[in-house]
Amino acid sequence: MNFWMQLRSRGRLILAITLPLAALATPLRLTAQNLVTNTAFGSDSTSGTNVQSNPAIVSTGTANLELVKTGDRSSAEPGDTVVYRLIFANRGNAAATLESIQDDLPQGLNLQQDSLRAILQAGSGTTEETFGAVQTLGTRGFNAAFANPVSIPPGGVLDVVYAAEVTPDAIRGSGRNIALGLLSNGTSTNSDTHRLRIRPGIASNCGTLLGRVFVDDNMDGFQQPGEIGVPYAVIFLDDGNRITTDEEGLYSVNCLRPGRRVGTLDYTSVPGYQITPDPNFIERDSVSRWVNMAPGATRRMNFGLQPLAEIEPIQEPEPAPIPVPEPEPIPIPEPEPEPEPEQPAPVPALF
């Protein structure tokens, strides 16, 4: 028994559309391809001749193509090459036809067209898909069309990879780009974003600070071979950075602005130690050090320490005594000569 609809007109033409009766009694069961076939016929009421149309095939499945974009690194600097990957996965129950991919690359990144590759994974087999024309969009974007539209079956995955070169102009950009896929029915997939952190690299005028906090065995203020480092010592920089040394007492800071940089050792992080005193340079007795950081230069800032029990106070040399001139001896006056005794006057002779 068939279900049919009837329409009368002036020409007494009857149009009927037939459907399986089971469709009225139970939910519609789809085939493995999710297809339903319908037919139509017309009849003349006078002659009773029926004219049947060609079968109309309707797909009841829905394609659901999802895009995920990734990169082979989270940060890069001018001169590097970044490899991007687009994964188109069909999560629906009908095939999806992808015609092209579109990407708006970050500022300063140039597409390497020869790197475009696409692999279709359907079931247990893989097929390489080829690209045709690559159209430039704006200043950085591109649209890469497939030589033949790619039909991605349910459960299939299309893997697209391409490379981009990082130029010095990337420093002024955000490193953010958006990709999507364009389908044959005029719609597009979801868009996905990747964010790349751009490091200045050799194009920067920033400097690098290296250093070590070590046990100064010979107490000369300089690091010598064999002098061990002090782990987990804390150093504060003038710009607010807080650095902790590693197990070997080493530390480093990248991208410091040019100028005079000052580092201060936190005494609370090195209990039992004290800066090695130096009688020749007053600044080395301080817990602070300074370096003059030139653009793009590398500078070293070390801190020599000694255990408190091993530090002996520096004895200041006693000043030499000032010679005091002895007073000249007072000359002893010569004794006055004793007066000669007076001779008695001669007695005149009486005769």
Coordinates of C-alpha atoms in Angstrom, one line a residue:
M1 CA 0.0 0.0 0.0
N2 CA 1.4 3.4 -0.9
F3 CA 0.8 6.8 0.6
W4 CA 0.1 9.4 -2.0
M5 CA -1.0 13.0 -2.4
Q6 CA -3.4 14.2 -5.1
L7 CA -3.6 17.6 -6.8
R8 CA -6.3 18.4 -9.4
S9 CA -5.9 21.1 -12.1
R10 CA -7.8 22.3 -15.1
G11 CA -6.0 19.7 -17.2
R12 CA -7.2 17.1 -14.9
L13 CA -3.6 16.1 -14.2
I14 CA -3.0 14.1 -11.0
L15 CA 0.4 14.3 -9.3
A16 CA 1.3 11.7 -6.8
I17 CA 4.5 11.3 -4.6
T18 CA 5.1 7.9 -3.2
L19 CA 7.0 7.1 0.0
P20 CA 7.5 3.7 1.6
L21 CA 4.7 2.9 4.0
A22 CA 7.1 1.9 6.7
A23 CA 8.2 5.5 6.9
L24 CA 4.7 6.4 8.2
A25 CA 4.7 3.7 10.9
T26 CA 8.3 3.7 12.1
P27 CA 11.1 6.2 12.1
L28 CA 13.0 6.5 8.8
R29 CA 15.9 4.1 8.6
L30 CA 18.9 5.4 6.7
T31 CA 21.2 3.3 4.6
A32 CA 24.9 3.1 5.2
Q33 CA 25.3 6.1 2.9
N34 CA 22.6 8.0 4.7
L35 CA 20.6 8.3 1.4
V36 CA 16.8 8.3 0.8
T37 CA 15.4 7.7 -2.8
N38 CA 12.1 9.3 -3.8
T39 CA 10.2 9.0 -7.1
A40 CA 7.2 10.9 -8.6
F41 CA 4.7 10.1 -11.4
G42 CA 1.9 11.8 -13.2
S43 CA -1.3 10.3 -14.7
D44 CA -4.1 11.5 -17.0
S45 CA -7.5 10.7 -15.6
T46 CA -9.0 10.0 -19.0
S47 CA -6.4 7.6 -20.4
G48 CA -5.1 6.4 -17.1
T49 CA -1.5 6.5 -18.4
N50 CA 1.2 7.0 -15.7
V51 CA 4.5 8.8 -16.4
Q52 CA 7.1 8.1 -13.7
S53 CA 10.0 10.5 -13.0
N54 CA 13.6 9.7 -12.5
P55 CA 14.4 8.8 -8.8
A56 CA 15.5 11.8 -6.6
I57 CA 18.3 10.9 -4.1
V58 CA 18.4 13.0 -1.0
S59 CA 21.3 12.8 1.6
T60 CA 20.1 12.9 5.1
G61 CA 23.7 13.0 6.7
T62 CA 25.4 16.1 7.9
A63 CA 29.1 16.9 7.6
N64 CA 30.8 18.5 10.6
L65 CA 34.4 19.5 9.7
E66 CA 36.4 20.8 12.6
L67 CA 39.8 22.6 12.3
V68 CA 42.6 22.7 14.8
K69 CA 45.7 24.8 14.1
T70 CA 49.1 24.2 15.8
G71 CA 52.7 25.3 15.4
D72 CA 56.0 23.5 16.0
R73 CA 57.1 26.2 18.5
S74 CA 55.7 28.8 20.8
S75 CA 58.4 31.4 20.2
A76 CA 60.8 32.3 17.5
E77 CA 63.2 35.1 16.4
P78 CA 64.2 36.6 13.0
G79 CA 65.8 34.0 10.9
D80 CA 63.8 31.0 12.2
T81 CA 61.4 28.9 10.2
V82 CA 58.0 28.1 11.8
V83 CA 56.0 25.0 10.6
Y84 CA 52.2 25.3 11.0
R85 CA 49.8 22.4 10.9
L86 CA 46.1 22.4 10.1
I87 CA 44.0 19.3 11.1
F88 CA 40.6 19.0 9.4
A89 CA 38.6 16.2 11.1
N90 CA 35.2 15.2 9.8
R91 CA 33.0 14.5 12.9
G92 CA 29.8 14.3 11.0
N93 CA 28.0 11.4 9.2
A94 CA 28.4 12.7 5.7
A95 CA 31.3 13.6 3.5
A96 CA 32.6 17.2 3.4
T97 CA 34.3 18.7 0.3
L98 CA 37.2 21.1 1.0
E99 CA 38.3 23.4 -1.8
S100 CA 41.0 25.6 -0.2
I101 CA 42.6 26.8 2.9
Q102 CA 43.0 30.4 4.0
D103 CA 45.5 31.8 6.5
D104 CA 46.3 35.4 7.6
L105 CA 49.9 35.0 8.7
P106 CA 51.4 37.3 11.4
Q107 CA 53.3 40.4 10.4
G108 CA 56.8 39.7 9.3
L109 CA 56.2 36.0 8.4
N110 CA 56.5 34.9 4.8
L111 CA 54.9 31.7 3.4
Q112 CA 57.2 29.2 1.8
Q113 CA 55.0 27.9 -1.0
D114 CA 57.1 24.9 -1.8
S115 CA 56.4 23.6 1.7
L116 CA 52.6 23.1 1.3
R117 CA 51.7 19.5 1.8
A118 CA 48.4 17.7 2.5
I119 CA 47.7 14.1 3.5
L120 CA 44.2 12.6 3.6
Q121 CA 43.6 9.8 6.1
A122 CA 40.5 7.8 5.4
G123 CA 40.1 4.5 7.2
S124 CA 43.4 2.6 7.0
G125 CA 44.6 4.3 3.8
T126 CA 46.4 7.7 3.2
T127 CA 46.4 9.8 0.1
E128 CA 48.5 12.8 -0.7
E129 CA 46.5 15.8 -2.1
T130 CA 48.1 18.4 -4.3
F131 CA 47.7 22.2 -4.3
G132 CA 47.1 24.3 -7.3
A133 CA 47.2 28.1 -7.3
V134 CA 48.2 30.1 -4.2
Q135 CA 46.6 33.5 -4.1
T136 CA 47.9 36.4 -2.0
L137 CA 45.4 38.1 0.3
G138 CA 46.3 41.5 1.5
T139 CA 49.9 42.0 2.7
R140 CA 50.4 38.7 4.6
G141 CA 47.4 36.4 4.0
F142 CA 47.1 33.6 1.4
N143 CA 44.5 31.3 -0.1
A144 CA 45.8 27.9 -1.3
A145 CA 43.4 26.0 -3.5
F146 CA 43.6 22.2 -4.0
A147 CA 44.1 21.0 -7.6
N148 CA 41.0 18.9 -7.1
P149 CA 38.5 19.5 -4.2
V150 CA 39.2 17.0 -1.4
S151 CA 36.3 14.9 -0.2
I152 CA 36.8 14.0 3.5
P153 CA 34.6 11.1 4.5
P154 CA 33.0 10.7 7.9
G155 CA 35.8 10.0 10.4
G156 CA 38.4 11.1 7.9
V157 CA 41.2 13.6 8.6
L158 CA 43.1 15.9 6.3
D159 CA 46.5 17.0 7.6
V160 CA 47.9 20.2 6.0
V161 CA 51.4 21.5 6.8
Y162 CA 53.3 24.5 5.6
A163 CA 56.3 26.6 6.7
A164 CA 56.8 30.4 7.1
E165 CA 60.1 32.3 7.5
V166 CA 60.4 34.8 10.4
T167 CA 61.8 38.2 9.2
P168 CA 63.0 41.2 11.3
D169 CA 59.7 42.9 10.6
A170 CA 58.0 40.3 12.9
I171 CA 59.2 42.2 16.0
R172 CA 56.6 44.9 15.3
G173 CA 53.8 42.4 14.9
S174 CA 51.7 40.4 17.4
G175 CA 52.6 36.9 16.2
R176 CA 48.9 36.0 15.9
N177 CA 47.3 34.4 12.9
I178 CA 43.9 32.9 12.0
A179 CA 43.3 30.0 9.6
L180 CA 40.1 28.4 8.2
G181 CA 38.9 26.1 5.4
L182 CA 36.6 26.9 2.5
L183 CA 34.0 24.2 1.5
S184 CA 32.5 23.6 -1.9
N185 CA 29.0 24.6 -0.7
G186 CA 30.2 28.2 -0.1
T187 CA 30.5 27.8 3.6
S188 CA 33.7 27.7 5.8
T189 CA 35.0 25.7 8.7
N190 CA 35.5 27.1 12.1
S191 CA 38.6 29.4 12.4
D192 CA 41.5 28.6 14.7
T193 CA 44.2 30.9 16.0
H194 CA 47.9 30.4 16.8
R195 CA 50.0 32.8 18.8
L196 CA 53.7 33.0 18.3
R197 CA 55.9 34.9 20.7
I198 CA 58.5 36.9 18.8
R199 CA 62.0 37.2 20.4
P200 CA 64.2 40.1 19.1
G201 CA 67.3 37.8 18.8
I202 CA 70.2 39.5 17.0
A203 CA 67.9 42.3 15.9
S204 CA 67.6 43.6 19.5
N205 CA 69.7 46.2 21.2
C206 CA 69.2 44.4 24.6
G207 CA 72.1 42.9 26.5
T208 CA 72.7 39.7 28.4
L209 CA 73.9 39.5 32.0
L210 CA 75.8 36.4 33.2
G211 CA 77.2 35.7 36.6
R212 CA 78.0 33.3 39.5
V213 CA 77.8 33.4 43.2
F214 CA 80.8 31.3 44.4
V215 CA 83.0 30.5 47.4
D216 CA 86.1 32.6 47.1
D217 CA 88.7 30.2 48.5
N218 CA 91.7 32.4 48.0
M219 CA 89.9 35.6 48.9
D220 CA 91.0 37.5 45.9
G221 CA 87.5 38.5 44.7
F222 CA 87.8 36.7 41.4
Q223 CA 86.5 33.3 40.4
Q224 CA 89.2 30.7 40.0
P225 CA 89.0 27.1 38.6
G226 CA 87.8 24.8 41.4
E227 CA 85.9 27.4 43.4
I228 CA 82.4 26.0 43.9
G229 CA 79.2 27.9 43.3
V230 CA 76.6 28.7 46.0
P231 CA 73.2 27.3 44.9
Y232 CA 69.9 29.2 45.3
A233 CA 71.4 32.6 46.1
V234 CA 69.0 35.5 45.3
I235 CA 70.1 38.6 43.4
F236 CA 67.9 41.7 42.9
L237 CA 68.4 43.9 39.8
D238 CA 67.7 47.6 39.6
D239 CA 64.7 47.0 37.3
G240 CA 62.9 44.8 39.9
N241 CA 63.9 41.4 38.5
R242 CA 64.6 38.7 41.1
I243 CA 67.1 36.0 40.0
T244 CA 67.9 32.7 41.8
T245 CA 71.1 30.9 41.0
D246 CA 71.0 27.2 40.0
E247 CA 72.7 24.2 41.6
E248 CA 76.1 25.4 40.3
G249 CA 75.6 29.0 41.5
L250 CA 75.1 30.3 37.9
Y251 CA 72.5 32.7 36.7
S252 CA 71.7 34.7 33.5
V253 CA 69.3 37.4 32.5
N254 CA 68.3 38.0 28.8
C255 CA 67.2 41.3 27.1
L256 CA 68.4 43.9 29.6
R257 CA 68.1 47.4 28.4
P258 CA 71.4 49.3 27.8
G259 CA 72.9 51.4 30.5
R260 CA 74.2 50.9 34.0
R261 CA 72.8 47.8 35.6
V262 CA 73.0 47.2 39.4
G263 CA 72.7 43.8 41.1
T264 CA 72.4 43.3 44.9
L265 CA 72.9 40.0 46.7
D266 CA 70.2 39.1 49.2
Y267 CA 72.2 38.1 52.3
T268 CA 69.2 36.2 53.7
S269 CA 69.5 33.7 50.8
V270 CA 73.1 32.8 51.7
P271 CA 73.1 32.3 55.5
G272 CA 76.6 31.7 56.9
Y273 CA 78.3 33.6 54.2
Q274 CA 79.7 37.1 53.8
I275 CA 81.1 39.0 50.9
T276 CA 84.8 38.5 50.6
P277 CA 86.5 41.7 51.9
D278 CA 88.9 43.4 49.7
P279 CA 91.2 46.1 51.1
N280 CA 92.2 47.4 47.7
F281 CA 88.7 48.1 46.2
I282 CA 86.0 49.6 48.5
E283 CA 83.1 48.6 46.1
R284 CA 83.9 44.9 46.4
D285 CA 83.2 45.1 50.1
S286 CA 79.5 45.9 49.2
V287 CA 76.7 43.4 48.5
S288 CA 76.0 45.3 45.2
R289 CA 77.8 45.2 41.8
W290 CA 77.3 47.2 38.7
V291 CA 78.1 46.8 35.0
N292 CA 77.7 49.1 32.0
M293 CA 75.4 47.2 29.6
A294 CA 76.1 48.2 26.0
P295 CA 73.5 47.4 23.2
G296 CA 73.6 43.8 22.3
A297 CA 76.5 43.1 24.7
T298 CA 77.2 40.4 27.3
R299 CA 78.4 41.4 30.7
R300 CA 79.5 39.4 33.8
M301 CA 78.5 40.1 37.4
N302 CA 80.0 37.7 40.0
F303 CA 79.8 37.7 43.8
G304 CA 82.6 36.1 45.8
L305 CA 81.7 34.7 49.3
Q306 CA 83.5 33.3 52.3
P307 CA 82.1 31.4 55.3
L308 CA 81.8 33.7 58.3
A309 CA 84.1 31.5 60.5
E310 CA 86.9 31.7 58.0
I311 CA 87.0 35.5 57.7
E312 CA 89.6 37.1 59.8
P313 CA 89.3 40.8 60.4
I314 CA 91.7 42.8 58.3
Q315 CA 94.4 44.3 60.5
E316 CA 95.1 47.8 59.6
P317 CA 98.9 48.4 59.6
E318 CA 100.0 50.5 62.5
P319 CA 101.3 53.8 61.5
A320 CA 105.0 54.3 61.8
P321 CA 106.0 56.3 64.8
I322 CA 106.8 59.9 64.1
P323 CA 110.4 60.5 65.2
V324 CA 110.6 63.1 67.8
P325 CA 113.9 65.1 67.7
E326 CA 115.8 65.0 70.9
P327 CA 116.3 68.4 72.5
E328 CA 119.7 69.8 72.1
P329 CA 121.7 69.5 75.3
I330 CA 122.0 72.7 77.2
P331 CA 125.7 73.6 77.3
I332 CA 127.1 73.5 80.8
P333 CA 128.8 76.8 81.5
E334 CA 132.5 76.5 82.2
P335 CA 133.3 77.3 85.8
E336 CA 134.8 80.6 86.3
P337 CA 138.5 80.5 87.2
E338 CA 139.2 80.9 90.8
P339 CA 140.9 84.2 91.6
E340 CA 144.5 84.0 92.3
P341 CA 145.4 84.6 95.9
E342 CA 146.7 88.0 96.5
Q343 CA 150.4 88.1 97.2
P344 CA 151.3 90.0 100.4
A345 CA 152.9 93.2 99.7
P346 CA 156.6 93.1 100.2
V347 CA 157.9 94.5 103.4
P348 CA 160.3 97.3 102.8
A349 CA 163.7 96.6 104.1
L350 CA 164.6 98.3 107.1
F351 CA 168.1 98.4 106.3

